[in-house]
Coordinates of C-alpha atoms and ligand atoms in Angstrom, one line a residue:
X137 CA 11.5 19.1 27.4
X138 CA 9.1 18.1 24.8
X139 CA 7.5 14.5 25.2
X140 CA 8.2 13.2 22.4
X141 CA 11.5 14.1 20.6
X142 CA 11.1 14.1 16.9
X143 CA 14.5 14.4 14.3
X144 CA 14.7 16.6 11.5
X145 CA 17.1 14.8 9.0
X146 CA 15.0 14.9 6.0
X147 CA 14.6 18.8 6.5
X148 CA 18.5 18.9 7.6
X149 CA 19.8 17.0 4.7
X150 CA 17.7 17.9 1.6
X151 CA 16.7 21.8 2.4
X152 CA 15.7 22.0 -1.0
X153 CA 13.1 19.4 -0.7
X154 CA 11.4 20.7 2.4
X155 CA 9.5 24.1 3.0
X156 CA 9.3 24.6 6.7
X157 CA 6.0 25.2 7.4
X158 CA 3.4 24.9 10.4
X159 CA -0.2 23.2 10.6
X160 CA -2.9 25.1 10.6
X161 CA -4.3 26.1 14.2
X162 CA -7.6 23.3 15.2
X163 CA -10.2 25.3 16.4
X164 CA -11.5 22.4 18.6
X165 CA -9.7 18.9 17.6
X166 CA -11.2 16.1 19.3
X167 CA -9.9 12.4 18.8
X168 CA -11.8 9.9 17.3
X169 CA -9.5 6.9 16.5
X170 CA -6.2 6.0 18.2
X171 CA -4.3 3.5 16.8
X172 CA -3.1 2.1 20.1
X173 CA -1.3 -1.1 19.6
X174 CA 0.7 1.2 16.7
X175 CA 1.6 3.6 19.6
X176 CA 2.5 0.8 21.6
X177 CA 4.9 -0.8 18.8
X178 CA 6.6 2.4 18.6
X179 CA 7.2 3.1 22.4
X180 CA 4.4 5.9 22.6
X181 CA 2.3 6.1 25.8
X182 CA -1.1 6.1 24.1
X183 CA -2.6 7.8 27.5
X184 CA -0.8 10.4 26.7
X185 CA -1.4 11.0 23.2
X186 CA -5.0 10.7 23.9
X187 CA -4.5 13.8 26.8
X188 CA -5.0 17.6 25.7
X189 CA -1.4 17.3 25.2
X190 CA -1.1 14.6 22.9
X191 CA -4.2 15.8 20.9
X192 CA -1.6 19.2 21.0
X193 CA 1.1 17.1 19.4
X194 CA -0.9 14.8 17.3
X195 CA -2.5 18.0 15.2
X196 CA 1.3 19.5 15.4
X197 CA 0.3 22.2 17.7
X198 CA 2.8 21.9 20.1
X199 CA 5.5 21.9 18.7
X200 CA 8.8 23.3 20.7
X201 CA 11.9 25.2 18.8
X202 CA 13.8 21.8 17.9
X203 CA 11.0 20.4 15.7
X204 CA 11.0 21.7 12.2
X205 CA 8.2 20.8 10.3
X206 CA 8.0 20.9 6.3
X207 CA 6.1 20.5 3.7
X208 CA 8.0 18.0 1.0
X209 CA 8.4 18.9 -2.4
X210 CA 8.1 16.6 -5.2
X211 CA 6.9 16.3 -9.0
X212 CA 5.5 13.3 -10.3
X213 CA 3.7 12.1 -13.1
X214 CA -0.1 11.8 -13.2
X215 CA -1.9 9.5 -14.8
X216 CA 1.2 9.2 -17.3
X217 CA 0.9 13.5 -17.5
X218 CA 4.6 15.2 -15.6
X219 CA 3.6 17.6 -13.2
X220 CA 7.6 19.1 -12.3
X221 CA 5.6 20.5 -8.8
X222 CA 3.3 18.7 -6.7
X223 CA 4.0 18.4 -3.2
X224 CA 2.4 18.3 0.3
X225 CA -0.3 20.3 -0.5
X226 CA -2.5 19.2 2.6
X227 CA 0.4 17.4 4.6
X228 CA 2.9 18.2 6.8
X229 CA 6.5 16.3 7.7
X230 CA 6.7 16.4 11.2
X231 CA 9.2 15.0 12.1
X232 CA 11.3 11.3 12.5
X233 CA 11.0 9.5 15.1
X234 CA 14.1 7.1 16.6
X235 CA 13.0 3.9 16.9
X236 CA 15.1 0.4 16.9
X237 CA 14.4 0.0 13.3
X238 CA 15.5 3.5 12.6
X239 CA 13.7 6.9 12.0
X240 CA 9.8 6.8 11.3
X241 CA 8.4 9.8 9.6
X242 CA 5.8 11.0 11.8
X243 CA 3.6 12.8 8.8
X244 CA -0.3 14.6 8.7
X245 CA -2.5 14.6 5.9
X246 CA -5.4 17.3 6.3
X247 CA -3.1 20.0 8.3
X248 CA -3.8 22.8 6.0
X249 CA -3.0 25.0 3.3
X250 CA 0.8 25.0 2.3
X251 CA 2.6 26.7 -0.5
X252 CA 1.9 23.6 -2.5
X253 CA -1.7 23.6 -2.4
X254 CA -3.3 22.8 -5.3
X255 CA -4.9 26.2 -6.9
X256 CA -8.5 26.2 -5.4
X257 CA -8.0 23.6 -2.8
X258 CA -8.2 24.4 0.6
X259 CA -5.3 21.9 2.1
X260 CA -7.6 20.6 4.2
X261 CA -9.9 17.0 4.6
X262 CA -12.9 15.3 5.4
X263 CA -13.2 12.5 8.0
X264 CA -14.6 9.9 5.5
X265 CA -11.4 9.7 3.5
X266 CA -9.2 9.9 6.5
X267 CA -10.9 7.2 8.2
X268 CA -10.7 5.0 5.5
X269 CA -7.0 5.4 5.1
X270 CA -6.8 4.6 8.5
X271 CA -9.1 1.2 8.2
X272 CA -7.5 0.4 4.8
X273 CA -4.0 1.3 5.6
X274 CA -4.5 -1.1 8.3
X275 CA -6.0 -3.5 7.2
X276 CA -3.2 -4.1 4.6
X277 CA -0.7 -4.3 7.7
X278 CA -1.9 -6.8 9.2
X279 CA -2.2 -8.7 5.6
X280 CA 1.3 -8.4 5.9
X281 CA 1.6 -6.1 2.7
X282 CA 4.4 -3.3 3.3
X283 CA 2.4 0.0 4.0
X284 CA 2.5 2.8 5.8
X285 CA -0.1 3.4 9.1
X286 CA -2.3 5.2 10.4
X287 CA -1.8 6.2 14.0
X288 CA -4.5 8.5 14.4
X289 CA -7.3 10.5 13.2
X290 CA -8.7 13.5 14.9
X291 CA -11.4 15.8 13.8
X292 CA -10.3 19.4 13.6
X293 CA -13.6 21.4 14.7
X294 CA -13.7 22.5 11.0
X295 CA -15.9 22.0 8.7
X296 CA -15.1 21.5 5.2
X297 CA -16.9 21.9 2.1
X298 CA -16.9 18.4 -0.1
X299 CA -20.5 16.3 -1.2
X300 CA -22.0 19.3 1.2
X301 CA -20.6 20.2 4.8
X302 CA -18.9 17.6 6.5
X303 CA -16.0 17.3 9.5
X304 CA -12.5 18.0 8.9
X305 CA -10.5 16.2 10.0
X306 CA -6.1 15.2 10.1
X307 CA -4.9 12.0 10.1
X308 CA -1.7 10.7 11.6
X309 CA 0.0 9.1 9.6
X310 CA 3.7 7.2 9.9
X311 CA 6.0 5.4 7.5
X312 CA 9.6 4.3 7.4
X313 CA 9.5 7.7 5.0
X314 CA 8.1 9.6 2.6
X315 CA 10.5 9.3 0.2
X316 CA 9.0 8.6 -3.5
X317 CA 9.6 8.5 -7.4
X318 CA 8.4 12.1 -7.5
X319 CA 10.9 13.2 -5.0
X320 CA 13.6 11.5 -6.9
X321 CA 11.8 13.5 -10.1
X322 CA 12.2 16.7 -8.2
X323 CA 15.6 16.3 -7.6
X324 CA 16.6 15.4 -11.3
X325 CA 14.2 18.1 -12.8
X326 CA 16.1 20.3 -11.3
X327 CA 19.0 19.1 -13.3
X328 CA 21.2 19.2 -9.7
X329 CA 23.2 16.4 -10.0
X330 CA 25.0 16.6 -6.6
X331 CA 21.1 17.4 -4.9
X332 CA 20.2 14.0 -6.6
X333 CA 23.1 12.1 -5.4
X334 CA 22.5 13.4 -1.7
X335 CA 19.1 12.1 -2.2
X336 CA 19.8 8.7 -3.4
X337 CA 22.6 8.7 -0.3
X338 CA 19.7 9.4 1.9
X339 CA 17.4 7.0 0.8
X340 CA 20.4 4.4 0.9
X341 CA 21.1 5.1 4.3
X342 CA 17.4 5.0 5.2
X343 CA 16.0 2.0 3.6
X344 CA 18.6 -0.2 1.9
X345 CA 22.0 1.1 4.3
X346 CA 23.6 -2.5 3.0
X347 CA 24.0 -1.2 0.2
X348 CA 26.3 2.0 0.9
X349 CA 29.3 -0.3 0.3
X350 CA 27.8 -2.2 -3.0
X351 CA 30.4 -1.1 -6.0
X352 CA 27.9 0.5 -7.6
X353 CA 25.5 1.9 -4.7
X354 CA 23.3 4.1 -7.3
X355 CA 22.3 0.6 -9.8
X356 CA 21.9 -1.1 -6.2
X357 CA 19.5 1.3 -5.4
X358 CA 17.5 0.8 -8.5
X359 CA 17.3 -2.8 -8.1
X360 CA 16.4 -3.0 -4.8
X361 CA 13.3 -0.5 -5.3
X362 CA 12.5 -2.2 -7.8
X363 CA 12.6 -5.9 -5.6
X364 CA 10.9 -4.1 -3.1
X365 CA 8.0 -2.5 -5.6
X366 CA 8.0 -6.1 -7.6
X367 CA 7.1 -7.8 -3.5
X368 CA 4.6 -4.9 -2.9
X369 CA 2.8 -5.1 -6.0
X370 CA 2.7 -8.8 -5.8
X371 CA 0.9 -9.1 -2.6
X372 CA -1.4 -6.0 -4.1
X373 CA -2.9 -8.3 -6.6
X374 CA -2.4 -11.7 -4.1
X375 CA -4.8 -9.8 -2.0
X376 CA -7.4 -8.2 -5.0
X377 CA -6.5 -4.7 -3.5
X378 CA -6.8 -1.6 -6.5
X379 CA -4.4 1.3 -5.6
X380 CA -6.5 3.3 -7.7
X381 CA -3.6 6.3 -7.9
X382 CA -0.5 4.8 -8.7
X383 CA 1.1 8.1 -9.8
X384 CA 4.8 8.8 -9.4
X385 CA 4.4 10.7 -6.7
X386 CA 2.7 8.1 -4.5
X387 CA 5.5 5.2 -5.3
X388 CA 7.6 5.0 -2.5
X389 CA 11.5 4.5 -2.5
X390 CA 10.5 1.7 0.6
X391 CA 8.5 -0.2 -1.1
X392 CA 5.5 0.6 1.1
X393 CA 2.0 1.2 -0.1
X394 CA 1.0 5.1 0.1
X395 CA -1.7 7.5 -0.4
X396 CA -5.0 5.3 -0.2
X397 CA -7.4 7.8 -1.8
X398 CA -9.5 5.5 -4.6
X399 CA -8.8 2.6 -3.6
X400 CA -10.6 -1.1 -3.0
X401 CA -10.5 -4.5 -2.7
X402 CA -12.4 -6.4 -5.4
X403 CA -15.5 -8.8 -4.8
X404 CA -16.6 -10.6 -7.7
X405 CA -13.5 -11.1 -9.7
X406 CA -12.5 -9.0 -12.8
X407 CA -9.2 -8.4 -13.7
X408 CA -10.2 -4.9 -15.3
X409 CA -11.9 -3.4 -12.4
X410 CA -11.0 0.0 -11.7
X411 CA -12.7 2.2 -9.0
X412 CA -11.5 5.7 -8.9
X413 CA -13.8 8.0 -10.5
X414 CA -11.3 9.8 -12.1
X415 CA -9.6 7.0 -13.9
X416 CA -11.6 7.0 -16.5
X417 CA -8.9 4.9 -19.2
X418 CA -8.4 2.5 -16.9
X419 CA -4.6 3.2 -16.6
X420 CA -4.8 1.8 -12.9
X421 CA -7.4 -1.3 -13.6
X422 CA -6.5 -4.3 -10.9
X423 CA -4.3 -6.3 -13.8
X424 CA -2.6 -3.0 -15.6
X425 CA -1.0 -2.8 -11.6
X426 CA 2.3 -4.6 -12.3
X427 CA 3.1 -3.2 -16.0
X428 CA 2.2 0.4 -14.2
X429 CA 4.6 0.0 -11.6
X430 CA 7.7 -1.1 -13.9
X431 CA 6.3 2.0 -15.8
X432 CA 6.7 4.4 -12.4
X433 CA 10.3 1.9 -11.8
X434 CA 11.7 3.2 -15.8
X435 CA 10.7 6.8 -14.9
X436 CA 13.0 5.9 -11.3
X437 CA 15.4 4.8 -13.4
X438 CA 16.1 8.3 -15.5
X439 CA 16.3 10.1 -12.9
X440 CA 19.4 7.9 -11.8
X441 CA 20.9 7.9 -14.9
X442 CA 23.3 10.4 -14.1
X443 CA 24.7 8.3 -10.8
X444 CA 24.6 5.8 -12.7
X445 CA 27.7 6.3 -15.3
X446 CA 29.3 9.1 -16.6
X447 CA 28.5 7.8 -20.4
X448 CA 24.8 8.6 -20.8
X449 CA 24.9 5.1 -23.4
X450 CA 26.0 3.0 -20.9
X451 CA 23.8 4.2 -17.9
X452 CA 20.7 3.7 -20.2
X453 CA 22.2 0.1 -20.7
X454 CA 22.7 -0.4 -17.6
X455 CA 19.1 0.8 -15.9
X456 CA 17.6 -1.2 -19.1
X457 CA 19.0 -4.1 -18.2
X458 CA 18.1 -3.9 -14.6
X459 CA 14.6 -2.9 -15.1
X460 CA 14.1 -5.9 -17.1
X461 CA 14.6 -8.0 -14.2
X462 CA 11.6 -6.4 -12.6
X463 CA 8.7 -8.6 -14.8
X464 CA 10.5 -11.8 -13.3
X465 CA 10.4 -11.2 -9.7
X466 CA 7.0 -10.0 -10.0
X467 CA 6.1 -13.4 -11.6
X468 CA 7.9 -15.6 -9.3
X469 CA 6.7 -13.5 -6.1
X470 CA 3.3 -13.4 -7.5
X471 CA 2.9 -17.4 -8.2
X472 CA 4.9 -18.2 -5.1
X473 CA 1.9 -16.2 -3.2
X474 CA -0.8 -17.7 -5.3
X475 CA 0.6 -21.3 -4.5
X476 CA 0.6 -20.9 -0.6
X477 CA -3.1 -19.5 -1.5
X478 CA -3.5 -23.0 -3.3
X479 CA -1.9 -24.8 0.0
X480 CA 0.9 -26.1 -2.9
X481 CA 4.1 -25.8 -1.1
X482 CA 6.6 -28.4 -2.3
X483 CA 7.7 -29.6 1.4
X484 CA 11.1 -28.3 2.2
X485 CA 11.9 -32.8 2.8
X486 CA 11.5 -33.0 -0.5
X487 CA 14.9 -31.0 -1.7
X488 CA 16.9 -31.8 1.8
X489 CA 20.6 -32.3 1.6
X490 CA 20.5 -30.9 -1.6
X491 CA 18.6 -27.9 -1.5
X492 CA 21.4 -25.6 -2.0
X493 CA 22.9 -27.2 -5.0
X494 CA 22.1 -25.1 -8.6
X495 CA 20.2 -28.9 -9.5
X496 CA 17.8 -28.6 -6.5
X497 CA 17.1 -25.0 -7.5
X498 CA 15.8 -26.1 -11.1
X499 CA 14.0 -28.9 -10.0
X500 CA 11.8 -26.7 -7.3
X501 CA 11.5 -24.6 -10.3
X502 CA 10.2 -27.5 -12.5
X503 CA 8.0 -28.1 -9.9
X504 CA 5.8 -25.2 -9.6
X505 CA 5.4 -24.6 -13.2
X506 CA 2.1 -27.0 -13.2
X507 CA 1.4 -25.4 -10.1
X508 CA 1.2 -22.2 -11.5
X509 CA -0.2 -22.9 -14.6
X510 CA -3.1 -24.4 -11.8
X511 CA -3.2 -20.9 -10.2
X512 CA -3.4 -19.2 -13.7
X513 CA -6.4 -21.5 -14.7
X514 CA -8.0 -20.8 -11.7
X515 CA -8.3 -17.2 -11.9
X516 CA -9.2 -17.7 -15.4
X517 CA -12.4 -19.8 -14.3
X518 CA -13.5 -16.8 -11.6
X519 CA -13.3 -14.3 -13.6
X520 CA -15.4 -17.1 -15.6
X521 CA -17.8 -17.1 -13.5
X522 CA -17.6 -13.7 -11.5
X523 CA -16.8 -15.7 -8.1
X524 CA -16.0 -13.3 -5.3
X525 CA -12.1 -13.0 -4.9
X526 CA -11.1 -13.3 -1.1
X527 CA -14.5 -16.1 -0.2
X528 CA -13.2 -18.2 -3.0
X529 CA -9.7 -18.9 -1.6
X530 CA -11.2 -19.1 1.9
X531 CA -13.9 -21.7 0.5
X532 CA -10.9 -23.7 -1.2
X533 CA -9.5 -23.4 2.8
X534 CA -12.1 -25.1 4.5
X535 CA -12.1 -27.2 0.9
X536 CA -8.5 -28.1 1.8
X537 CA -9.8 -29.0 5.4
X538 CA -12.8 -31.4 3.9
X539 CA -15.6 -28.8 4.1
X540 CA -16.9 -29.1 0.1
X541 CA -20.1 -26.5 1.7
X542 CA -18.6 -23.3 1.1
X543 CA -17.1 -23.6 -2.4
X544 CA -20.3 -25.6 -3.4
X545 CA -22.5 -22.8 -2.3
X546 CA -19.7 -20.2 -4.5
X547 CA -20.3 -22.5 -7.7
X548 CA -22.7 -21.7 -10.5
X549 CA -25.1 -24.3 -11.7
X550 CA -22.9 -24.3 -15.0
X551 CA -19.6 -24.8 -13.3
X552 CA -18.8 -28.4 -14.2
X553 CA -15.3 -26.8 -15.5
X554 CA -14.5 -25.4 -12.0
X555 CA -15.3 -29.0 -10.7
X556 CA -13.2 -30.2 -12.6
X557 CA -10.1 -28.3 -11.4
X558 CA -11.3 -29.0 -7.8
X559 CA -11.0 -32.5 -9.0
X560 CA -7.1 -31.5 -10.2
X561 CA -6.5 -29.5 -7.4
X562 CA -7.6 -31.9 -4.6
X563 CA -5.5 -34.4 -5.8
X564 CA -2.7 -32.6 -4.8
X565 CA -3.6 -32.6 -1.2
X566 CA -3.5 -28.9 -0.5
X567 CA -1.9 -27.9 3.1
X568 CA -5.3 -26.3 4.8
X569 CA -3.3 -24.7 7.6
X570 CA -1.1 -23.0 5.5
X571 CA -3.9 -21.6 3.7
X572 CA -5.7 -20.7 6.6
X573 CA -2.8 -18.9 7.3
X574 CA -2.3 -16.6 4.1
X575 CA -6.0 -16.5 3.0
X576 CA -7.8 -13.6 4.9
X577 CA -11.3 -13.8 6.1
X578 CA -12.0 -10.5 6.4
X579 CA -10.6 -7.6 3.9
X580 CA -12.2 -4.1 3.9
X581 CA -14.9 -4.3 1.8
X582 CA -16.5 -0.6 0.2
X583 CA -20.0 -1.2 0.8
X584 CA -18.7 -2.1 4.7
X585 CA -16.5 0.8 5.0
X586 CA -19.2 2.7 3.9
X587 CA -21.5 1.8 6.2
X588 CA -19.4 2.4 9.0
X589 CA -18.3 5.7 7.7
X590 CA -21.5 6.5 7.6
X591 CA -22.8 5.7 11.0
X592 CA -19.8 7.2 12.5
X593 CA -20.3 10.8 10.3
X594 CA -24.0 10.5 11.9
X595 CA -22.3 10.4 15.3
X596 CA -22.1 6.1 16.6
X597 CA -18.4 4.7 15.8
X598 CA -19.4 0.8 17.3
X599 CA -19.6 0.1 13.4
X600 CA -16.0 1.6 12.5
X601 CA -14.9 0.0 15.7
X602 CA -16.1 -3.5 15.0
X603 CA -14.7 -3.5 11.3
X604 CA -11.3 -1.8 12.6
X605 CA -11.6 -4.7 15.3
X606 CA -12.1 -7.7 12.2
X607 CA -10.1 -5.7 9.2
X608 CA -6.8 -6.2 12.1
X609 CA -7.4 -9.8 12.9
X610 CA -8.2 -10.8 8.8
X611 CA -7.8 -14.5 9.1
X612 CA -10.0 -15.5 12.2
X613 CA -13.6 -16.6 11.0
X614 CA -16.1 -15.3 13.7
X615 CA -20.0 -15.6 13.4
X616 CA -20.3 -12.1 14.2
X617 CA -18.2 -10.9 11.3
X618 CA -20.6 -12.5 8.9
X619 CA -21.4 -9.0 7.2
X620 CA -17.8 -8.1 6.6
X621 CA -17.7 -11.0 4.2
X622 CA -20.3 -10.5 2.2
X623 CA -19.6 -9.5 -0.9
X624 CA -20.9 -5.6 -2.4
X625 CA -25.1 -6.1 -3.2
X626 CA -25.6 -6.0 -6.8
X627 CA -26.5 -1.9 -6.8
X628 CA -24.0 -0.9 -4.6
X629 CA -21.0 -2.0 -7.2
X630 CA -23.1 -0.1 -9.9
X631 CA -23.2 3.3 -8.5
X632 CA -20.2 3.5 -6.2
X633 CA -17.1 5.0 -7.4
X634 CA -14.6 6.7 -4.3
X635 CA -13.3 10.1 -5.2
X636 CA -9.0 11.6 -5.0
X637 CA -8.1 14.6 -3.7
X638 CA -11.3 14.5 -0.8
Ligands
LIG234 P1 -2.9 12.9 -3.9 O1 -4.0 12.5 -4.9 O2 -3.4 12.8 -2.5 O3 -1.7 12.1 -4.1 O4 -2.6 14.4 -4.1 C1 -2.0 14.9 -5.3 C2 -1.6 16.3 -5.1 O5 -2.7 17.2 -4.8 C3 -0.7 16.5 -3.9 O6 0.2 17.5 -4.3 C4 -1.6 16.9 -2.9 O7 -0.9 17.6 -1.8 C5 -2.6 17.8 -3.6 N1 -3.9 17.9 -2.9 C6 -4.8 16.9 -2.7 N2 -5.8 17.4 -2.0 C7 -5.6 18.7 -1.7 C8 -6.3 19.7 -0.9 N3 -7.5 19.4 -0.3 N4 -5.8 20.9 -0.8 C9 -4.6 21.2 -1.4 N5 -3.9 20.3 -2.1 C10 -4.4 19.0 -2.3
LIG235 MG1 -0.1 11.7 -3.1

């Protein structure tokens, strides 16, 4: 019997989606990162997977009769252009695996040509990029921002051709699915109305099964994807991470971040920043993140417009209306994250005994308005001033805790207006643990990543182990993670742009 049982219920249920299809052969795969405490969380012996066996099943090798793997078909739109076929072009759907909280697609990126390769491409890629899905991807986990993981990556024994010769290599990557806007897009391109609904029944039963018995489980759907996109998003910006490729077809019906290709966290803040090369309008900047998201929630939306009511008038009234709700719970997830960041939580004695009444409900609302109007000023004086986004909210922390060092040594000479909302700010004697809590230490900085990439493509991981190490454990401060904190040196910002498609 094969070790570890994977299901084939995405291939089973939506044939026309999935194009079985088998990795390409490694000539000599090798490990290099294994996400053990991931394998541990979802009952995999990591000993094991780190056996000739395991690297077997890891680069879908060994694969017995039962599993089915496929390559997923999908459209999206690009950079606001509709492409009706994208597609795994370099990635393969293993299989799902059973776990408590239901099936986990177990899913590699860098497997090898498929019949949705991009013309020219070679399906295949480099160990930079995979690594640094695997440091970003978890990094963002354990910021507590929904994403999928990384479980391993493995170079193949092939070289590929990118900036010059480098290692090719797969990455292992899981999620609670793959499921997207483009595969949605797909569907209703197609103009298959009963395909669509099986789609939208599977992606019920997958992410949001409450809702099977909702009297209107297709407008459910809609608004909980867009809930789920509105939280995602929020903590996005909460955290100064840049998707850098929010296409269609790398929105997820979960809710979960996918596809890190371009992507960064900011230093020195600046709402426009943009970092993928290939962005060159600036559709994806940091602060165009949440109006691009409702943008990739309206094209959601048509496709469900057939589900959605048999008059084509009223299902457009009825997707407007819930879209609209999208720009609301963005706001009040967004300020509700920047005012635990502030340490301005409204204790819950303050509402007891009455916190349930419609009264109580306004009057926590009142509440945070000058709060957030606080938070709103605040970013307005960093991007003022340039000040580095994830050292200023941990210099407000030790702030908070009576240490004025930090945020003194962040201050401009000319920053009398940022003392005087320190002033404002104090006053309200912010809740240092709290912020200690949500206010990282340590995010995955380029210039660190690339450092560590480097060193481990010139043959020593200690550096990708050591920021893998802090990049897990983001909101313990450790003398010997100095370096990870520093923010990019003045050059490096200049020059550096990451690259898709690598
Ligand atoms: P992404 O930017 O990773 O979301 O990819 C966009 C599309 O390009 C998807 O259909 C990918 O499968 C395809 N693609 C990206 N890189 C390659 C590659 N090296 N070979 C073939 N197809 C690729
Ligand atoms: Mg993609």
């Amino acid at each position: 019997m094969h070790p570890i049982p994977l299901t084939h219920q995405f291939a089973d249920r939506l044939p026309e989606l999935s194009h079985p299809w088998r990795a390409e052969p490694c000539p000599s795969p090798q490990l290099v990162v294994l996400n053990e405490s991931l394998a541990h969380e979802l009952d995999l012996d990591a000993d094991w997977l780190a056996s000739a066996d395991g690297i077997r099943w890891l680069t879908g090798a060994s694969l017995d009769a039962a599993t089915q793997p496929v390559a997923q078909a999908y459209s999206g739109h690009q950079f606001g252009g509709f492409s009706p076929l994208l597609g795994d072009g370099r990635a393969l759907l293993l299989g799902e695996l059973s776990t408590p909280n239901g099936p986990v697609d177990v899913h590699l990126k860098g497997s090898g040509p498929t019949p949705f390769s991009r013309a020219g491409a070679d399906g295949r890629a480099a160990l930079g990029p995979m690594l640094r899905e695997l440091i970003v991807s978890e990094a963002m986990y354990a910021l507590g921002v929904p994403t999928s993981r990384s479980l391993a990556v493995l170079t193949t024994g092939r070289p590929v051709f990118r900036h010059g010769r480098e290692a090719g290599a797969v990455l292992v990557r899981t999620a609670s699915s793959h499921l997207r806007v483009g595969s949605f897009q797909f569907a209703a391109a197609r103009g298959d109305r009963a395909l669509l609904q099986r789609l939208a029944d599977y992606a019920i039963e997958r992410h949001y099964p409450e809702l099977a018995t909702a009297d209107s489980p297709y407008l459910a759907l809609l608004r909980a994807v867009i809930t789920a996109q509105a939280h995602t998003v929020a903590k996005w910006m909460l955290t100064g991470f840049i998707h850098g490729v929010m296409n269609t077809d790398n929105m997820t019906i979960s809710g979960e971040t996918l596809d890190y290709g371009p992507c960064a966290f900011m230093d020195g803040y600046d709402p426009a920043t943009v970092f993928s090369s290939i962005d060159t309008e600036g559709r994806y900047a940091y602060n165009r993140q949440p109006a691009m998201a409702e943008w990739n929630l309206a094209r959601f939306a048509e496709t469900l417009l057939p589900l959605l009511d048999d008059d084509t008038n009223r299902a457009v009234e009825l997707a407007q209306a819930t879209l609209a709700e999208f720009a609301d719970q963005y706001e009040q997830q967004f300020f509700a994250g920047m005012r635990e960041k502030l340490g301005l939580v409204a204790s819950p004695d303050e509402f007891s005994g009455r916190s349930d009444t419609q009264e109580a409900r306004f009057a926590s609302c009142d509440a945070n308005l000058p709060l957030n109007s606080l938070a709103a000023q605040l970013l307005q004086l960093m991007e003022r001033h340039r000040l580095d986004f994830t050292n200023t909210f941990r210099a407000l922390t030790a702030a908070a805790a009576g240490d004025r060092k930090p945020i003194d040594t962040l201050l401009p000479d000319d920053g009398a207006d940022f003392a005087a909302w320190l002033q404002r700010w104090g006053d309200l004697k912010p809740d240092a643990a709290l912020m200690r809590r949500v206010n990282p230490v340590v995010v995955p900085r380029n210039h660190a990543v690339e450092r560590a990439l480097d060193e481990a493509a010139a043959g020593d991981a200690a550096e990708l182990f050591a920021l893998l190490e802090a990049v897990t454990d983001p909101f313990t401060e450790r003398a010997d993670r100095e370096r990870f904190t520093q923010p990019a040196p003045a050059d490096f910002a200049r020059y550096y742009r990451t690259f898709c498609g690598t």
